[in-house]
Amino acid sequence: MKLYCLSGHPTLPCNVLKFKSTTIMLDCGLDMTSTLNFLPLPLVQSPRLSKLPGWVLKDGSTFLDKELKECSGHVFVDSVPEFCLPETELLDLSTVDVILISNYHCMMALPYITEYTGFTGTVYATEPTVQIGRLLMEELVNSIERVPKAQSASMWKNKEVQRLLPAPLKDAVEVSMWRKCYTMPEVNSALSKIQLVGYSQKIELFGAVQVTPLSSGYALGSSNWIIQSHYEKVSYVSGSSLLTTHPQPMDQASLKNSDVLILTGLTQIPTANPDGMVGEFCSNLAMTVRNGGNVLVPCYPSGVIYDLLECLYQYIDSAGLSNVPFYFISPVANSSLEFSQIFAEWLCHNKQTKVYLPEPPFPHAELIQTNKLKHYPSIHGDFSNDFKQPCVVFTGHPSLRFGDVVHFMELWGKSSLNTVIFTEPDFSYLDALAPYQPLAMKCVYCPIDTRLNFIQVSKLLKEVQPLHVVCPEQYTQPPPAQSHRTDLMVDCQPPAMSYRRAEVLTLPYKRRYEKIEIMPDLADSLVPLEIKPGISLATVSAVLHTKDNKHVLQLPPKPPQPPASKKRKRVSDDVPECKSLKPLLSGSIPVDQFVQTLEKHGCSVGTLLI
Amino acid sequence: MFYWHFTGVLLVSFCCFAGAGQDVGRSCILVSIAGKNVMLDCGMHMGYNDDRRFPDFSYITQNGRLTDFLDCVIISHFHLDHCGALPYFSEMVGYDGPIYMTHPTKAICPILLEDYRKITVDKKGETNFFTSQMIKDCMKKVVAVHLHQTVQVDEELEIKAYYAGHVLGAAMFQIRVGCESVVYTVTAWIDKCRPDLLITESTYATTIRDSKRCRERDFLKKVHETVERGGKVLIPVFALGRAQELCILLETFWERMNLKAPIYFSTGLTEKANHYYKLFITWTNQKIRKTFVQRNMFEFKHIKAFDRAFADNPGPMVVFATPGMLHAGQSLQIFRKWAGNEKNMVIMPGYCVQGTVGHKILSGQRKLEMEGRQIVSWILNFQFPALKIPQNNLWIWSSTWLVVFLLEVKMQVEYMSFSAHADAKGIMQLIRQAEPRNVLLVHGEAKKMEFLKQKIEQEFNVSCFMPANGETTTILTNPCIPVDISLGLLKRETAIGPAPDAKKPKLMHGSLLMKDNSFRLVSPEQALKELGLAEHQLRFTCRVHIQDPRKEHETGLRVYNHLKGILKDYSVQHLPDGSITVESILIQATAHSEDQGTKVLLVSWTYQDEELGSYLTSLLKKGLPQGTP
């Protein structure tokens, strides 16, 4: 059993498990933090961005000034943003049989894998994962494609050149592997390879392995996976949450008795309490709006936004914000809001009960009905007519490098009345803001990450008792910025095995048994003997049939009876057909009885050597 | 003494009772599979108003609680003939175990039950019926399942739901215990799961319907013609299911043809029903769910809520009214009003149970005896000394009186089978896909079922059963026994590869260790080791005298050549020291101490090779043939 680790990002994992005769890819997350090294893509020509000075090397050479621009002491690549793909060289990805997706954030690299590596297998994911994953991809493709950027910088990627660049560009890994965004046809083709699955559905892979998705409690349709044969059980825990937000609660019981538990996707902000952050979010929002400022919330079009809207639904009237317009701008805003209402089965109990009434499970339906929340595909069109300030805008992308959010940063950045509130934990907010500096706008950091924290992890591990834990190396040591916080790491016995990008782990597990079926007629013919009290033994001689990794023992075929009329002509007819097995001999020998029997048959027994 | 209990014959026995058998009306089937008892559906008969409407649960167990006897209850979809008796069963007869159904069924089922309860208790004034609270308590026992989710009812019993597409939330269920399984379905598609038994409904057993598209076109044409000539169209439907699809059909047709005649949908349940469809849109067909963001198919522009008074409005109109079999309620009221006019039309889009008005008109009856209600008030002003009623007391006594009158049906009656129950073709298709070892037909009419049974037995060569109500069908299964094989033994066997000759398959030898309930197949050596037993070597040695004046090694060579010629499938070897081996049997030729013309062949074999050893000695005793070099 081997684990190939293709991604170094602990919350955007991509691992390949070789288990029995199958090759299973676990998630294919796309590391988008690489985009932070690029200049934002403005929807409308931005004089500020276009006037940024080119970067000049220390020795005064300017050959990179077309590719690299400087802004407030940081250097950015002036090019279409690129993403850091999972390793594609560590093993031949065309040998991957299946890909298991745990949640919609962890499938963003799917088109790169399915369209470029010769992959011919099947992808398994739940319906909400696929639908919302599609929305995220659509938004991504849309926000990059609608801003045609002529330039595609590549000179800086030259190893000799990269060495000379300032951090963080200097330290960026595998820049030669960075790729531009995929296209919609590629997304469609990739998604067409997905087969939909439901929670607790047992899926057979080639008869050798069974995989089962379990609710992980983190997002709509998010799942952990059990990969098991009759004797081995590997649990893949990725992006799980024990908080009660909108998704169905996490199924912990089914993770018990695992031989190996692969643990990824823990909270990225272990020190922040999501509930507290939501409170802070609301109060900051209210304060800004009361002072006549606008609030910008860079976010993904699905996920935490549903919870934020629900909080606001309860909060706005009491906070006197009933007249403040809320705008949700994304090419997929409408779809996301609509889709959230139709996945009743994937929701927590409270929301399910509402559907039974029947009422829409999320209160944003009412916000839309009462015109408090309006959604638009982009800032162009209807939005420009309806736009009223002060207001609250939810829009993407949280990296602040592309999408409608770039426009609002440019528009509102100069006024200290306005506030940008970061709720998504995937990007460092300081890095995200760097190309907009100097900035007058207030910045509030309220990261809401509902995934497991280390206290919950150690509780979970105590409860499910896996024999071995495997996790990214980041989880086996305290965060670099808080090296004294030894509580912020995975603590278990035996210590967790850790992996890093491009590493191959051999998982410590040895199989000893396999399942085989004995056909009824064979079972009938067996003669068990009780050897010891409660233990019986039967000698089996049978024909082994193996098909699709399933083994069956059958009664050996009877030798064809020679026709009774014919006398045997040749000696060779009489050769015993096949060895009929005698049981191994053991136990005590009844000597006297043996001697008597021999004498009865006319043998005189002299000395018996025992 | 050790009891060998590997190969007992396991039974799958069926007790169809209360209408699920050869009768369309209500479904309720009891399945016993490998010691587990599962009840499939808990339906109610719409044609009866007395005790017969509920299944007789004393069939299941006469003494003892149902909860102890049944491991679980499964409901396939929300139609009352499949779930209508549920509160009676769980709350009045008493059952506290799990009840499984899909999410939409769980959502809609209580609404229909409550609606039915209102009609029965509040309008008809019946007692001895379940209450609202009972419906609520009953629904608390329901566990909602996802499609394809494998639900572990207990350690051995697992159930799995498949999409059935019959009505919103309809599912078929696979019930599995070990390697035995049963599939229960009302329609549609399933994967090749090769169950021991497939239970399928056969409502439309002999009908082979036109394509759905043809039927839809036909339906639209009929509605259009009637409206064009100024007639009124009544479409009796059940609130949920077919109704929504027909609404979508008419809505788009009206839009396309720019028609102005009003379409009404009788109120009450229906708005709610449409709402359910909106929220559970993932359970509808692909086309509807793909476009739902742009346009929710269940928000209708042309279809408006119906008011009782509209029925008397002049001019054409189309009305969807409940219930679907014209046995009560609004659809029946409208029918009475419109039946007399030949310009009007009633379209029955589904099956009607015997005894209902729907069934009567579909079977051609045009003169119907109808029961009318009249409220008659009597003023009692009599003196009944015997009853001790106080004197001169004025009693006002109101009661509802049934008046029978004759209704002549002049309107056109059309039947369009839109119901998604499988037809004969569908059932055959289903059997082809699932490859069951046995088929059991339920929920159909005896004659039609007989026809289908013959067809199934002919075409697929599987046994087909059609039990009557209360009858138990027993089906023998032949389960395999799963055991654990040590990987060492398995790898040793598979490493050798398949036998070169298919006619002489290779034998695998192992020891089956049985301890408590665990069965492990290991190599004989390992078995002895685990049991802490020493292995005895039993060796047989035999001297065979043969006449051969040649030298010892020449005799040896002759023996070798002789054996090699006969034992073609065995490994016969001539070792450098002159001895010969056949498999593990050793043969040595030595000169006789006294007689140089006689050679002694020493044959030695172990107990394991007893057959081959004794064969060889008897072979050698015959001597070497003359020609042997």
Short mmCIF file of C-alpha atoms in Angstrom, two decimals, chain A residues 127 131 196 198-202 231 248 334-335 338-339 341-346 352 354-361 511-520 523-524 526 528 530-532 534-544 546 551 553 556-557 570-572 574-589, chain B residues 1-2 4 6-7 103 106-107 144 146-150 152 158 272 275-276 278-283 289 292-293 478-487 490 493-494 504-516 520-522 524-528 530-531 533-536 538 566-567 570 607-612 615 619 622:
data_model
loop_
_atom_site.label_atom_id
_atom_site.label_comp_id
_atom_site.label_asym_id
_atom_site.label_seq_id
_atom_site.Cartn_x
_atom_site.Cartn_y
_atom_site.Cartn_z
CA GLU A 127 -24.32 15.67 -6.80
CA GLN A 131 -23.04 21.12 -9.34
CA LEU A 196 -22.69 10.74 -9.05
CA GLY A 198 -24.75 9.26 -2.52
CA TYR A 199 -23.60 9.12 1.07
CA SER A 200 -23.04 5.58 2.35
CA GLN A 201 -23.20 4.20 -1.14
CA LYS A 202 -20.87 1.26 -1.54
CA TYR A 231 -9.60 -6.90 5.64
CA GLN A 248 -25.50 17.36 6.97
CA ASN A 334 -28.27 33.09 -9.40
CA SER A 335 -27.41 29.45 -9.96
CA GLU A 338 -31.07 28.44 -6.61
CA PHE A 339 -29.02 25.28 -6.28
CA GLN A 341 -32.41 25.37 -2.18
CA ILE A 342 -32.79 22.05 -3.95
CA PHE A 343 -30.34 19.85 -2.09
CA ALA A 344 -32.61 19.08 0.84
CA GLU A 345 -31.17 15.64 1.40
CA TRP A 346 -27.69 17.04 1.87
CA GLN A 352 -34.53 19.37 5.99
CA LYS A 354 -38.20 23.19 6.54
CA VAL A 355 -38.32 21.51 3.15
CA TYR A 356 -40.90 19.07 4.48
CA LEU A 357 -43.25 21.98 5.22
CA PRO A 358 -42.53 22.84 2.23
CA GLU A 359 -40.44 25.97 2.60
CA PRO A 360 -37.12 26.89 1.06
CA PRO A 361 -34.36 25.68 3.40
CA ARG A 511 -2.59 -7.96 4.37
CA ARG A 512 -2.90 -11.50 5.63
CA TYR A 513 -6.28 -12.69 4.50
CA GLU A 514 -8.56 -12.51 1.53
CA LYS A 515 -12.23 -13.39 1.10
CA ILE A 516 -13.11 -16.53 -0.80
CA GLU A 517 -16.47 -18.14 -1.38
CA ILE A 518 -17.08 -21.83 -0.99
CA MET A 519 -19.78 -23.10 -3.29
CA PRO A 520 -22.64 -24.85 -1.51
CA ALA A 523 -19.28 -27.13 1.45
CA ASP A 524 -21.63 -30.09 1.54
CA LEU A 526 -16.50 -31.26 3.48
CA PRO A 528 -14.97 -31.39 9.55
CA GLU A 530 -13.21 -31.55 15.94
CA ILE A 531 -9.52 -31.31 16.75
CA LYS A 532 -9.75 -29.38 19.95
CA GLY A 534 -14.54 -25.72 19.74
CA ILE A 535 -12.05 -25.93 16.91
CA SER A 536 -12.72 -28.04 13.90
CA LEU A 537 -10.69 -28.76 10.86
CA ALA A 538 -11.69 -29.87 7.40
CA THR A 539 -9.42 -30.67 4.54
CA VAL A 540 -10.39 -28.90 1.37
CA SER A 541 -9.38 -29.94 -2.10
CA ALA A 542 -11.09 -27.80 -4.60
CA VAL A 543 -10.76 -25.89 -7.82
CA LEU A 544 -9.99 -22.22 -7.45
CA THR A 546 -10.72 -16.21 -9.85
CA HIS A 551 -12.33 -15.96 -5.64
CA LEU A 553 -13.82 -22.53 -4.58
CA PRO A 556 -13.52 -30.62 -8.45
CA PRO A 557 -15.24 -32.06 -11.49
CA ARG A 570 -4.07 -50.14 -21.49
CA VAL A 571 -2.40 -49.72 -18.18
CA SER A 572 -2.27 -45.99 -18.59
CA ASP A 574 -5.63 -46.66 -14.72
CA VAL A 575 -3.27 -43.87 -13.79
CA PRO A 576 -4.79 -41.99 -10.85
CA GLU A 577 -6.36 -38.85 -12.28
CA CYS A 578 -5.31 -36.41 -9.72
CA LYS A 579 -3.98 -36.47 -6.28
CA SER A 580 -6.73 -36.73 -3.73
CA LEU A 581 -5.41 -35.11 -0.67
CA LYS A 582 -5.00 -36.90 2.61
CA PRO A 583 -5.10 -34.87 5.75
CA LEU A 584 -1.83 -34.24 7.48
CA LEU A 585 -1.30 -36.72 10.25
CA SER A 586 -1.03 -35.62 13.78
CA GLY A 587 -2.07 -36.52 17.31
CA SER A 588 -1.23 -39.51 19.47
CA ILE A 589 -0.74 -42.93 17.96
CA MET B 1 -19.70 -33.22 18.63
CA PHE B 2 -19.35 -30.59 16.00
CA TRP B 4 -21.91 -28.91 10.43
CA PHE B 6 -22.72 -24.66 6.54
CA THR B 7 -25.22 -25.58 3.96
CA HIS B 103 -36.83 12.19 1.44
CA LYS B 106 -41.18 11.40 3.80
CA ALA B 107 -42.12 14.99 3.00
CA ALA B 144 -35.19 9.04 5.22
CA HIS B 146 -30.68 8.73 -0.05
CA LEU B 147 -30.61 7.05 -3.41
CA HIS B 148 -27.90 4.39 -3.59
CA GLN B 149 -27.19 4.77 0.09
CA THR B 150 -26.54 1.38 1.62
CA GLN B 152 -27.29 -1.07 7.42
CA GLU B 158 -28.86 -4.00 4.38
CA LYS B 272 -48.12 22.95 -1.92
CA HIS B 275 -43.74 23.67 -4.12
CA TYR B 276 -42.55 20.19 -3.28
CA LYS B 278 -39.64 22.88 -6.86
CA LEU B 279 -37.67 21.90 -3.78
CA PHE B 280 -37.18 18.28 -4.76
CA ILE B 281 -36.41 19.08 -8.37
CA THR B 282 -33.35 16.82 -8.28
CA TRP B 283 -35.81 13.92 -8.16
CA ARG B 289 -33.59 19.83 -13.53
CA PHE B 292 -34.49 24.91 -13.46
CA VAL B 293 -32.20 27.87 -12.82
CA ASN B 478 -28.49 -21.56 -2.48
CA PRO B 479 -26.08 -19.28 -0.75
CA CYS B 480 -22.30 -19.55 -0.94
CA ILE B 481 -20.24 -19.57 2.21
CA PRO B 482 -17.72 -16.78 2.50
CA VAL B 483 -14.52 -17.74 4.33
CA ASP B 484 -11.18 -16.07 4.92
CA ILE B 485 -8.30 -17.49 2.95
CA SER B 486 -4.75 -16.78 4.01
CA LEU B 487 -3.05 -14.58 1.49
CA LEU B 490 -3.98 -17.78 -2.25
CA GLU B 493 -2.09 -20.93 -5.85
CA THR B 494 -2.46 -17.98 -8.17
CA LYS B 504 -8.04 -31.33 -15.75
CA PRO B 505 -8.35 -28.37 -13.43
CA LYS B 506 -5.75 -27.83 -10.81
CA LEU B 507 -6.69 -28.66 -7.31
CA MET B 508 -6.02 -26.40 -4.44
CA HIS B 509 -5.39 -27.97 -1.10
CA GLY B 510 -6.01 -26.31 2.17
CA SER B 511 -7.34 -26.80 5.64
CA LEU B 512 -10.46 -25.09 6.78
CA LEU B 513 -10.20 -24.03 10.39
CA MET B 514 -13.48 -23.46 12.15
CA LYS B 515 -13.57 -21.73 15.44
CA ASP B 516 -16.71 -20.15 16.84
CA ARG B 520 -10.37 -19.63 7.81
CA LEU B 521 -8.82 -21.49 4.96
CA VAL B 522 -5.08 -21.89 5.46
CA PRO B 524 -2.35 -27.58 5.92
CA GLU B 525 1.05 -26.81 7.42
CA GLN B 526 -0.19 -23.56 8.91
CA ALA B 527 -3.29 -25.26 10.28
CA LEU B 528 -1.17 -27.77 12.18
CA GLU B 530 -1.74 -22.97 14.65
CA LEU B 531 -3.27 -25.90 16.42
CA LEU B 533 0.11 -30.19 16.46
CA ALA B 534 3.20 -32.00 15.27
CA GLU B 535 2.95 -33.58 11.91
CA HIS B 536 3.54 -37.31 11.68
CA LEU B 538 3.83 -41.96 7.60
CA ILE B 566 2.90 -44.34 -18.85
CA LEU B 567 2.76 -41.42 -16.44
CA TYR B 570 3.48 -36.68 -13.81
CA TYR B 607 0.74 -41.27 3.24
CA GLN B 608 -0.17 -38.22 1.18
CA ASP B 609 0.82 -40.05 -2.00
CA GLU B 610 -0.88 -43.26 -1.06
CA GLU B 611 -2.88 -43.59 -4.30
CA LEU B 612 0.00 -43.02 -6.62
CA TYR B 615 -0.60 -47.73 -8.13
CA LEU B 619 2.33 -51.49 -11.88
CA LYS B 622 3.61 -56.68 -13.37
#
